[in-house]
Coordinates of C-alpha atoms in Angstrom, one line a residue:
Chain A
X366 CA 67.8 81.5 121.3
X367 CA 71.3 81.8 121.7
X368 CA 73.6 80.8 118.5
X369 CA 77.2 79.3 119.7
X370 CA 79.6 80.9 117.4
X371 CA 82.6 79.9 116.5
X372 CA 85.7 82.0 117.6
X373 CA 86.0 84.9 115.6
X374 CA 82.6 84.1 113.9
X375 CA 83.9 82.5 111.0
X376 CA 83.5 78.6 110.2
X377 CA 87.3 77.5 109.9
X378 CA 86.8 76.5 106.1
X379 CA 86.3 80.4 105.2
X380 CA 89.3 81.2 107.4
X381 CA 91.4 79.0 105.3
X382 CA 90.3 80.1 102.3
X383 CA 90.6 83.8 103.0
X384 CA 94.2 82.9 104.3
X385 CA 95.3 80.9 101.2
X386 CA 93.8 84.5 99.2
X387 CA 96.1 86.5 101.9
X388 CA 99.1 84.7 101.5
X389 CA 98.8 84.9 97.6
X390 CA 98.3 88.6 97.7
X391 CA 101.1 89.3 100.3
X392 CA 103.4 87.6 97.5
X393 CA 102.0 89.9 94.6
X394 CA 102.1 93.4 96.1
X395 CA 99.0 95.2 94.8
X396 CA 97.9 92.0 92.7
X397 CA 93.4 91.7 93.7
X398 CA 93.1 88.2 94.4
X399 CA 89.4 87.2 94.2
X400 CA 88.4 85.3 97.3
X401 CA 84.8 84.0 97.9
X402 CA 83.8 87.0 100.4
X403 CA 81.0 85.1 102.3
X404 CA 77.9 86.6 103.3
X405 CA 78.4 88.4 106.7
X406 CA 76.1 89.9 109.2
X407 CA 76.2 93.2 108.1
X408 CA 75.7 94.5 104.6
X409 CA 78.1 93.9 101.7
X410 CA 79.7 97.4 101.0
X411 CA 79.8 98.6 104.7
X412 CA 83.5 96.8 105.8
X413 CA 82.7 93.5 105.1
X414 CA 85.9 92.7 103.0
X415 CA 87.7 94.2 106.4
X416 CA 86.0 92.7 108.8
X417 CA 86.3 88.8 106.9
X418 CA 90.3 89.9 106.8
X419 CA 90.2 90.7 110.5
X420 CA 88.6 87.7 111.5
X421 CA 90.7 85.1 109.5
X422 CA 93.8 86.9 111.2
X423 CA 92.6 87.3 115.3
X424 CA 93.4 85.4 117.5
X425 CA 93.2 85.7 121.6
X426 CA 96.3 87.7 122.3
X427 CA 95.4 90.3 119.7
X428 CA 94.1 93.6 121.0
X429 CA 91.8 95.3 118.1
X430 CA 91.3 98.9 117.2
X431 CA 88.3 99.8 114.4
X432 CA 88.5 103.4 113.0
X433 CA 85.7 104.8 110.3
X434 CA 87.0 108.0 108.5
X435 CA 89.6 108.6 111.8
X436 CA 86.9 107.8 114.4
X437 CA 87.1 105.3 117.1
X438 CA 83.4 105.8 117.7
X439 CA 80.9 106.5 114.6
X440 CA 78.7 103.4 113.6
X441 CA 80.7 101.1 111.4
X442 CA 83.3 101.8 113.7
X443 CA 81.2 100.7 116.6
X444 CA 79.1 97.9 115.1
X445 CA 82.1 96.3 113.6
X446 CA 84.0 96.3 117.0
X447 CA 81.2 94.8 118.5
X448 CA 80.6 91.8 116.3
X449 CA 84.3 90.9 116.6
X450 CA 84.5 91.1 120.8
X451 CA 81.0 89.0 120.7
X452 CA 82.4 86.4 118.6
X453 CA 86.6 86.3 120.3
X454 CA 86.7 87.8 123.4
X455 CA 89.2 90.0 122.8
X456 CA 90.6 93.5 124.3
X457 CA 89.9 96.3 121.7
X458 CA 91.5 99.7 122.3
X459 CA 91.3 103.5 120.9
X460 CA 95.1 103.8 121.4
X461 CA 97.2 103.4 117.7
X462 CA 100.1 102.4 119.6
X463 CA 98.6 99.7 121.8
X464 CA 96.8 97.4 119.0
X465 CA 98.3 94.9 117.3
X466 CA 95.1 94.8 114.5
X467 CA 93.9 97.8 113.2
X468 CA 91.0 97.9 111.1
X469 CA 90.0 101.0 109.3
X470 CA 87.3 102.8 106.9
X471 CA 89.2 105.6 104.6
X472 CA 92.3 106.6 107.1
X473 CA 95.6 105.3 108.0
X474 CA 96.2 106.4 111.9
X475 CA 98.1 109.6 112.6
X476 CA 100.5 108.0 114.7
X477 CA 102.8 106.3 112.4
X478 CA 102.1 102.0 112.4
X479 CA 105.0 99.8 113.9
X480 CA 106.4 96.6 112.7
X481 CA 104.3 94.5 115.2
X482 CA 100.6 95.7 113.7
X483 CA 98.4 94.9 111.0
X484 CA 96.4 97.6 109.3
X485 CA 93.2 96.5 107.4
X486 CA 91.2 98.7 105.2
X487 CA 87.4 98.3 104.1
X488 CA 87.7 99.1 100.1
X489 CA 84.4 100.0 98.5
X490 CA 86.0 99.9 95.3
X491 CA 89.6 97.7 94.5
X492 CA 89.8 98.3 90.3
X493 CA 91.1 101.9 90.3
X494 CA 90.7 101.4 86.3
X495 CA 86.9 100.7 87.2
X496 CA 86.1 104.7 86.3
X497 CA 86.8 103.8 83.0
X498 CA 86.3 100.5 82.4
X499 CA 83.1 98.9 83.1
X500 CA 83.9 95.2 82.5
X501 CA 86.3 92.9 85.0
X502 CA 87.4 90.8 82.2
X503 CA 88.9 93.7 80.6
X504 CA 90.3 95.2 83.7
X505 CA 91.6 92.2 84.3
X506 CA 93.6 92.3 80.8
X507 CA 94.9 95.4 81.3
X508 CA 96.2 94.5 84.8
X509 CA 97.9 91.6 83.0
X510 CA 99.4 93.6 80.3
X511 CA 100.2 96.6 82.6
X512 CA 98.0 99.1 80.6
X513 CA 97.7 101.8 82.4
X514 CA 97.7 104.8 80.0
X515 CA 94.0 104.9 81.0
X516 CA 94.6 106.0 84.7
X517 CA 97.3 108.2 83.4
X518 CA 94.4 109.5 81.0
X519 CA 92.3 110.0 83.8
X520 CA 94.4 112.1 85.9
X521 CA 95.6 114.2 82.6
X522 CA 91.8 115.1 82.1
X523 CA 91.4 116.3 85.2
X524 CA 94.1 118.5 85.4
X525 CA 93.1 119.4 81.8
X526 CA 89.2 120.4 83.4
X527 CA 90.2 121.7 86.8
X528 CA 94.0 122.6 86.7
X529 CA 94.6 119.9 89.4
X530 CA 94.2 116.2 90.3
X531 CA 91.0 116.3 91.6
X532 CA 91.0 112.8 93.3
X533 CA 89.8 113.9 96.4
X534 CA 90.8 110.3 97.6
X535 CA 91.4 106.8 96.5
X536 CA 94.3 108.3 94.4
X537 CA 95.9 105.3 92.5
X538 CA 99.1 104.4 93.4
X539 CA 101.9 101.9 91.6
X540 CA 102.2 99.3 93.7
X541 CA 106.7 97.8 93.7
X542 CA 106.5 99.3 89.9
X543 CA 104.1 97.0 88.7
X544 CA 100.5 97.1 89.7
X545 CA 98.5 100.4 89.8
X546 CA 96.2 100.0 93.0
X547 CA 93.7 101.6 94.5
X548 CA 94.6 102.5 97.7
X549 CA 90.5 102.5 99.2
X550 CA 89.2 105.8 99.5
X551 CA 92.3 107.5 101.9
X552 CA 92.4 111.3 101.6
X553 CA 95.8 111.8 99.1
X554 CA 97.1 112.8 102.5
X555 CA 97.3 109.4 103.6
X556 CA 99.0 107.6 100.2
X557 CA 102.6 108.7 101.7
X558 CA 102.1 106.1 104.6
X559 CA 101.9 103.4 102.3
X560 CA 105.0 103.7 101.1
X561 CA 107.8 101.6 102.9
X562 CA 105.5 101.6 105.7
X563 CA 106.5 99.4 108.2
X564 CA 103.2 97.6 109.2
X565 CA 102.2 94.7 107.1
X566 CA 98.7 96.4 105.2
X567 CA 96.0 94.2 103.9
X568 CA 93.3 95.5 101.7
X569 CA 89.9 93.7 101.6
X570 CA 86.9 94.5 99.7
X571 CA 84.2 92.1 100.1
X572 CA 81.1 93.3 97.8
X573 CA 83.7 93.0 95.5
X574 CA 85.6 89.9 96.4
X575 CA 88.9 90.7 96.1
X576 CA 92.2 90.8 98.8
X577 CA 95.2 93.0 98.0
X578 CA 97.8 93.8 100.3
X579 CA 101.0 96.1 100.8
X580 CA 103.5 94.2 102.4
X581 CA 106.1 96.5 104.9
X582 CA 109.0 98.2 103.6
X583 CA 107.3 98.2 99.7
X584 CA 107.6 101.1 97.1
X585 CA 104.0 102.5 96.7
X586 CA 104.4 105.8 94.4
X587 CA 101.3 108.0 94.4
X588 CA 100.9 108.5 90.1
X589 CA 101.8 111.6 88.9
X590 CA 103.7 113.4 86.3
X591 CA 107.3 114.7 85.4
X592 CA 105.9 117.9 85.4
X593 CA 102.9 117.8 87.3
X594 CA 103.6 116.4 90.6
X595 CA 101.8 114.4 93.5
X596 CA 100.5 116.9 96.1
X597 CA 98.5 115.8 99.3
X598 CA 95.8 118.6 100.8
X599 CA 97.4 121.3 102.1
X600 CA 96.3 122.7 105.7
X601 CA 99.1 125.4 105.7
X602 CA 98.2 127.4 108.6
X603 CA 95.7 125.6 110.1
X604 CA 95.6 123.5 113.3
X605 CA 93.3 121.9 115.4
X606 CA 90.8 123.7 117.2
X607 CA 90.5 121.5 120.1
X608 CA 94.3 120.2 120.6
X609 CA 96.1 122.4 118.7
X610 CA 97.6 119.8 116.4
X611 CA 99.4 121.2 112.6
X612 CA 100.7 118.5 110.0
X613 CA 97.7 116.4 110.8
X614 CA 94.6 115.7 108.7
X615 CA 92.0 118.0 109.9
X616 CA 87.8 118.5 108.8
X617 CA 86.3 121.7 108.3
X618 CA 83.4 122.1 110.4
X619 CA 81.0 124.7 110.3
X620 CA 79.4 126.3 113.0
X621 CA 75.7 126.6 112.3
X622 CA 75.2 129.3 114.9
X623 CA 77.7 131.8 114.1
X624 CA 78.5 130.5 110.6
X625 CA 82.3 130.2 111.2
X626 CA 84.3 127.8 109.9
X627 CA 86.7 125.8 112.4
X628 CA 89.1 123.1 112.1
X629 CA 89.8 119.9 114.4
X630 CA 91.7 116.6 114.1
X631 CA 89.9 113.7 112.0
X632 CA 91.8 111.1 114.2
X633 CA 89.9 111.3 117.1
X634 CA 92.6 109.0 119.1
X635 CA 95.2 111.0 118.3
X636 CA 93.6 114.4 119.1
X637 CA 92.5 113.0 122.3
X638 CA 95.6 112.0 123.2
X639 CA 97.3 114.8 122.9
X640 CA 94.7 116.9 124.8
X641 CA 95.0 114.0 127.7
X642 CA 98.5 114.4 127.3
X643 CA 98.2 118.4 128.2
X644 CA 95.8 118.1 130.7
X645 CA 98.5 116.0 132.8
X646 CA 101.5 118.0 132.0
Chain B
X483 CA 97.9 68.5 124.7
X484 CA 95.7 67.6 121.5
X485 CA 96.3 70.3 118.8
X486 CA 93.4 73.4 119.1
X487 CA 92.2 73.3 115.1
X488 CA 91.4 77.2 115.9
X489 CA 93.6 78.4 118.2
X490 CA 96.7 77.0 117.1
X491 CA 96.2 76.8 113.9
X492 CA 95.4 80.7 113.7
X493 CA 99.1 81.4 115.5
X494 CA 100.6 79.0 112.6
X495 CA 98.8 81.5 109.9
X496 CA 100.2 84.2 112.1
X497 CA 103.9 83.4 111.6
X498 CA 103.3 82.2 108.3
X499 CA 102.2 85.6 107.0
X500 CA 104.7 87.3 109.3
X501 CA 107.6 85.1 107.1
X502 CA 105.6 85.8 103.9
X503 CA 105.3 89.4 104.4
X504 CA 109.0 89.8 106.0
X505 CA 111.4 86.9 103.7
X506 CA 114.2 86.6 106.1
X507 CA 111.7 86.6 108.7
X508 CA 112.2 83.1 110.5
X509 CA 109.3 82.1 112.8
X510 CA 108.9 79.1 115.1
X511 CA 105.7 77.2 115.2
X512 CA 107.4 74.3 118.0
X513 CA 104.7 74.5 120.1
X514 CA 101.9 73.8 117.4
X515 CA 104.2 71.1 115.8
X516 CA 104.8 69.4 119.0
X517 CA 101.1 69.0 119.5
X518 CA 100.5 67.5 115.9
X519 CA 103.3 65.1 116.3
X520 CA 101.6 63.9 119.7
X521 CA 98.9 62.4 117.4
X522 CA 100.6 62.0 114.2
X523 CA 104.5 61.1 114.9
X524 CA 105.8 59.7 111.5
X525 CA 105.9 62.8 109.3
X526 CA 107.7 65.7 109.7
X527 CA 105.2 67.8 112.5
X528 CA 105.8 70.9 111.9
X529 CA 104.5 70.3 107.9
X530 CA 101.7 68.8 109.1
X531 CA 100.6 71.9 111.4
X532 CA 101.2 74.0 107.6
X533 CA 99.0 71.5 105.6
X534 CA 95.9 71.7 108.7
X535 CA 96.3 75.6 108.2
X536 CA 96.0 75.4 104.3
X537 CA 94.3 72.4 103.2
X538 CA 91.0 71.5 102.3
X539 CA 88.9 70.0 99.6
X540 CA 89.6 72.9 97.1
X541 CA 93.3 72.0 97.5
X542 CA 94.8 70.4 95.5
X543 CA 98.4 69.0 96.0
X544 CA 101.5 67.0 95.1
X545 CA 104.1 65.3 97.6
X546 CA 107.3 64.2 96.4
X547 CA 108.8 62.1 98.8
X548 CA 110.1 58.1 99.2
X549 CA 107.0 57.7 101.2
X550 CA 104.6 59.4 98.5
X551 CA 102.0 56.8 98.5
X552 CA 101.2 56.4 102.6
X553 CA 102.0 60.5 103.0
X554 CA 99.7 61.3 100.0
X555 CA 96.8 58.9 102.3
X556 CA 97.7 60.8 105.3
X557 CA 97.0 64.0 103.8
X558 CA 94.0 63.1 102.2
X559 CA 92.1 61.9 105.0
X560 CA 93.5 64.8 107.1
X561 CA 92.4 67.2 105.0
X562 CA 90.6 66.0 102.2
X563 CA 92.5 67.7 99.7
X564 CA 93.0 65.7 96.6
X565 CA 96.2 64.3 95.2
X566 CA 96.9 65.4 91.6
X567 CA 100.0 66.2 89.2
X568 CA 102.7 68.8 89.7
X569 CA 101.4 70.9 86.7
X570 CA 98.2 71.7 88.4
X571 CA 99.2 70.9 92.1
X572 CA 98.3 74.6 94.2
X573 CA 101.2 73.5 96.8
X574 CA 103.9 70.9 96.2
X575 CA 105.6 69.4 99.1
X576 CA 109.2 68.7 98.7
X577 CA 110.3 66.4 101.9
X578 CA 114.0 65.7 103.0
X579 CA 114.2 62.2 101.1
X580 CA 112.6 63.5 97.7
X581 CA 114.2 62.4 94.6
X582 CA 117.0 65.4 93.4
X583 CA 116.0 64.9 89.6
X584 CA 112.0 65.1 90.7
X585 CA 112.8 68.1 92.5
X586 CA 114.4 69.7 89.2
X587 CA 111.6 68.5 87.3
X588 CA 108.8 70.2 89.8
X589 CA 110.2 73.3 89.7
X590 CA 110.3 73.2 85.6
X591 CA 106.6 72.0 85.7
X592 CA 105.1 74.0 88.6
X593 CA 102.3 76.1 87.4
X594 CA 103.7 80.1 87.8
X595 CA 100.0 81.2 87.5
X596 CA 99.4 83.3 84.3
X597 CA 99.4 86.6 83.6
X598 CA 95.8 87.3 84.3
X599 CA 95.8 85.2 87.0
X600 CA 99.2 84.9 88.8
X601 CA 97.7 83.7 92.2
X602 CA 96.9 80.7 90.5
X603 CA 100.8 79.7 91.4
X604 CA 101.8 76.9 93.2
X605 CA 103.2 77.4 96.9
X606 CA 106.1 75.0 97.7
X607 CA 106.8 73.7 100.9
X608 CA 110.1 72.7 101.4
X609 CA 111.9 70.4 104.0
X610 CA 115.5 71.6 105.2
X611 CA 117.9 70.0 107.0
X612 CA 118.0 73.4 109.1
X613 CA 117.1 77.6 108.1
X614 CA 119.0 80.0 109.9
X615 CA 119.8 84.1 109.2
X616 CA 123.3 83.2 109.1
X617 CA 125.0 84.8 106.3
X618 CA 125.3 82.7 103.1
X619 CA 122.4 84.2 100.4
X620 CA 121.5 88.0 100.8
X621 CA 117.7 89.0 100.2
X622 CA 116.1 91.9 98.8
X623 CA 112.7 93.0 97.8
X624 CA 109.3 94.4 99.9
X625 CA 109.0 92.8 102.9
X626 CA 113.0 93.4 103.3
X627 CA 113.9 97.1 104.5
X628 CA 117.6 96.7 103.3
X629 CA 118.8 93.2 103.1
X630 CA 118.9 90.2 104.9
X631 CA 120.5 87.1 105.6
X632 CA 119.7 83.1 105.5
X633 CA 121.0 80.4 105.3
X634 CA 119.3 77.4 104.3
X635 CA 120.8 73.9 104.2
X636 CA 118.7 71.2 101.9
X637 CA 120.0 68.4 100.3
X638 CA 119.4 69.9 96.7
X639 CA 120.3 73.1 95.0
X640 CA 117.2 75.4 94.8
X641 CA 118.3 78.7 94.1
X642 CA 119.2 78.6 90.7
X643 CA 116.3 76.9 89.6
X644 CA 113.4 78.8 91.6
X645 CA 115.6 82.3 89.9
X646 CA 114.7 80.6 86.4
X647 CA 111.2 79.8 87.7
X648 CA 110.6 83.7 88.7
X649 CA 112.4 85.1 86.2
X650 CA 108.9 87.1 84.9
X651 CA 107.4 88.5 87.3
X652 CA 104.5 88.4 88.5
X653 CA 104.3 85.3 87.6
X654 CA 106.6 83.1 89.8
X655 CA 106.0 80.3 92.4
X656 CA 106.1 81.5 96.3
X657 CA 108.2 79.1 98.6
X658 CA 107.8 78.3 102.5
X659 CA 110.8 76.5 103.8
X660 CA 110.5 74.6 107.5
X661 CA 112.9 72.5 109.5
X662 CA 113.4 69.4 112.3
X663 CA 113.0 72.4 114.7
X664 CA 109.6 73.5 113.5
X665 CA 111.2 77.3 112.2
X666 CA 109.2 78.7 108.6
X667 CA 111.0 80.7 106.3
X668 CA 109.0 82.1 103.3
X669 CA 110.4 83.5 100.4
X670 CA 107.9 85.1 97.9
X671 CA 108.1 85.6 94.3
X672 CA 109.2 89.2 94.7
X673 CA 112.1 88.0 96.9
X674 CA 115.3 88.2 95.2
X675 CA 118.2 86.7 96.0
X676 CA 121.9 88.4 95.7
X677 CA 124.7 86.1 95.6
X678 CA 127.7 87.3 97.3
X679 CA 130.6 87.4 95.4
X680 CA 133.6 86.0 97.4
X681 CA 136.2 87.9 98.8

C-alpha cells in the first residue's frame, strides 16, 4: 500500500504548532520553548527535533543539505535526507554554499553560513544545567532566576580535576547576556560561529520537546573565566591528509595496518571541495 | 487562484520568521494576501493570510476592532480558535479602526508571559496605515547587525507604551505590524528602539 503524505510529511496542525514554538523562541534568544515534538518515523533521540524544525520550514523552492558530525553521507545524514525528498520533492545538495536549509547533527559547516540560509541542529540534550540538576521544574527555576553559578561550578571543577575545561563539546554558551544554552553537542571549535552569525540558527530537540534558536547577528559568549579563558581544540600544525586544509576541524584517524595516526577534514563537503577545486586548477 | 493552505501559507511563515529573526526586516506576502482576499474581501487580506498561518483551536485570541463581533465570527469559523479576553488572549489583533483608549488598555493588560515561562506572551498584530525603512525610529538588538530604520505610520502611539510593556526582559510582548500593501514588519521583545534626538 502506498500512504499519500502530505507535503513535507507533516499534518498542517503540527506545522503550526511548531511554527507558533519557532517564532516564540526566535523572540527569546536561547529561551527552550517546549513544543509537542510528535512522534516521527524514526526514533526520538536520532534528529527528530531537526528534522520536525526542517519540515515546518520547507517549502518547494528550498534546496536542503543534511550533515551528521560533518558528513553529507553517514546514516542519519542519509536517512534523514531521504524522508524529507520522499515527502517534498525537493533538490538536496552537499554544497554549504548552495542550500538555503541546512540541517546538521553536532557541526556547524566550514564554509561560513550566509544571510539567506537556515541552520538546524539535532540537540540530544537542550538543559545544559541538566548535568547537575536532575529535575525540569527546577531547571526551569533557575533559568527564570538566571542562576547559573551551577554551570560556572561545573566548569570550575573541571579545571580544578583536569587543569582544563574538559567539555569536549556542547560547551554552554550565554545566549544576548541572559540565557546560558546549550549549544547541542558542537566540538568547542564550532561555539565561535554562533556568535553574530549571520544565518538565522534554530535548535530543536525532539525527545526532549523543546525549540531554541539564535537569531543572526546575536551575542553568543562561550562561558569562561577572567582568568581562565575560552579555548577551542587546537590543531596547530596539523592539516588534512587528503586536501591539505589547516584552520579546519580535522579527526584523528588511525591506521590499523601501520598504526600511524593521520589527520583529514571532518566536513566532508568542504574537503571535497577543495580537492575538486585542485584537480581543475 | 484559491489560496494553497500548504504552499502558501508555508512562504507566509517564511517571511514571517525572516521579519522576526531580522526587526527592520520588511517582507511582502501580496501574492498570498491577494489570494485570501479573492474568497474573503471584507477584512484586511494580508491579516487574514497571518491568522491561517497561526491559528487553530489551541489559539486563543482577542480582536479589537469597530467590527469586533462579525470579525471575531470570521476568525472563529476560519480557524476555530476561540475568542477570549486580552489578559489571556496568545495574539491580539489591533485593526486600523480600533478604539485608541482600548489600544492603551491592551497593551497594559497583555499577558508578558512569566518568568518561567516567557513564551507564554501575547503576539500582537497590528494594522498600519503603511511600514516602510524610512528613517524615523532607529532599531537595535539581535537580529539587527548595526541599526536599522522604519517607519511606521498607525493612527495611535505605540512606542512608548510597548517600551513600558518590555521594560523586563524576557518577559515582553512580540509585535508583527502589516499594511494595505500586504508588507510584515516584526519587532520582538529584544528589539529596542532608539529615538533620535533632533538636530
Amino acid at each position: 500500500m502506498r500512504i499519500e503524505y502530505n507535503f513535507a510529511f507533516f499534518d498542517e496542525g503540527s506545522k503550526r504548532e511548531i511554527r507558533r514554538a519557532t517564532l516564540k523562541a526566535v523572540a527569546i534568544p536561547g529561551y527552550q520553548v517546549p513544543f509537542a515534538s510528535r512522534e516521527m518515523p524514526i526514533a526520538r533521540g536520532w534528529g527528530t527535533g531537526g528534522l520536525q524544525l526542517t519540515l515546518s520550514l520547507v517549502g518547494k523552492e528550498d534546496i536542503l543539505k543534511v550533515i551528521d558530525q560533518g558528513s553529507d553521507e553517514s546514516v542519519n545524514a542519509v536517512n534523514i535526507k531521504k524522508l524529507i525528498i520522499k515527502t517534498t520533492g525537493i533538490k538536496v545538495t552537499d554544497e554549504t554554499s548552495e542550500a538555503t536549509i541546512i540541517q546538521s547533527r553536532h557541526r556547524i559547516p566550514e564554509i561560513p553560513l550566509q544571510a539567506g540560509q537556515i541552520l538546524v541542529l539535532q540537540v540530544p540534550l537542550p538543559e545544559p544545567l541538566r548535568y547537575y540538576e536532575p529535575s525540569e521544574l527546577e531547571t526551569k527555576k533557575l533559568h527564570a532566576e538566571q542562576e547559573y553559578s551551577g554551570a560556572w561550578l561545573m566548569l570550575f571543577e573541571q579545571i580544578m580535576n583536569y587543569g582544563t575545561m574538559s567539555t569536549g563539546a556542547d560547551h554552554p554558551a550565554m545566549v544576548h547576556d541572559r540565557y546560558v544554552m546549550a549549544p547541542s553537542p558542537i566540538p568547542r571549535f564550532d561555539n565561535p560561529k554562533l556568535n553574530h552569525s549571520q544565518a538565522l540558527i534554530l535548535l530543536g530537540a525532539g525527545r526532549e520537546k523543546k525549540v531554541y534558536a539564535v537569531p543572526p547577528y546575536t551575542r553568543v559568549e562561550s562561558l569562561a573565566f577572567e582568568d581562565f579563558s575560552f579555548e577551542v581544540e587546537s590543531f596547530q600544525d596539523k592539516c588534512c591528509g587528503l586536501c591539505g586544509a589547516k584552520g579546519v576541524f580535522l579527526d584523528e584517524i588511525l591506521d590499523d595496518l601501520t598504526g600511524e595516526t593521520f589527520h583529514q577534514c571532518n566536513d566532508t563537503s568542504y574537503c571535497l571541495q577543495r580537492l575538486n577545486q585542485k584537480s581543475a586548477g | 487562484m484559491k489560496l494553497d493552505l500548504v504552499h502558501d501559507l508555508q512562504e507566509v511563515y517564511r517571511k514571517t520568521l525572516d521579519s522576526m529573526s531580522r526587526p527592520g526586516l520588511i517582507c511582502n506576502i501580496q501574492d498570498q494576501a491577494n489570494k485570501v482576499a479573492k474568497e474573503i474581501s471584507n477584512f484586511n487580506s494580508a491579516v487574514l493570510a497571518l491568522i491561517l498561518m497561526l491559528f487553530d483551536t489551541e489559539v486563543k485570541f482577542k480582536v479589537c476592532s469597530k467590527h469586533e463581533a462579525e470579525i471575531v465570527e470570521l476568525i472563529n469559523q476560519l480557524t476555530y480558535a476561540k475568542v477570549t479576553e486580552i489578559e489571556s488572549a496568545d495574539f491580539i489583533l489591533i485593526l486600523g479602526d480600533a478604539d485608541p483608549e482600548e489600544i492603551k488598555q491592551v497593551f497594559n493588560a497583555t499577558c508578558p508571559g512569566n518568568l518561567r515561562d516567557p513564551h507564554k506572551a501575547a503576539t500582537i498584530i497590528i494594522e498600519a496605515d503603511s511600514v516602510s525603512n524610512d528613517r524615523d525610529l532607529t532599531l537595535i538588538g539581535p537580529g539587527i547587525e548595526k541599526e536599522s530604520y522604519i517607519l511606521v505610520k498607525t493612527s495611535h502611539s505605540w512606542v512608548d507604551l510597548r517600551a513600558d510593556k518590555n521594560s523586563e526582559y524576557p518577559l515582553g510582548i512580540d509585535l508583527i505590524f502589516t499594511d494595505g500593501n500586504a508588507n510584515i514588519l516584526c519587532l520582538p521583545r529584544t528589539t529596542q528602539i532608539v529615538q533620535e534626538v533632533a538636530g
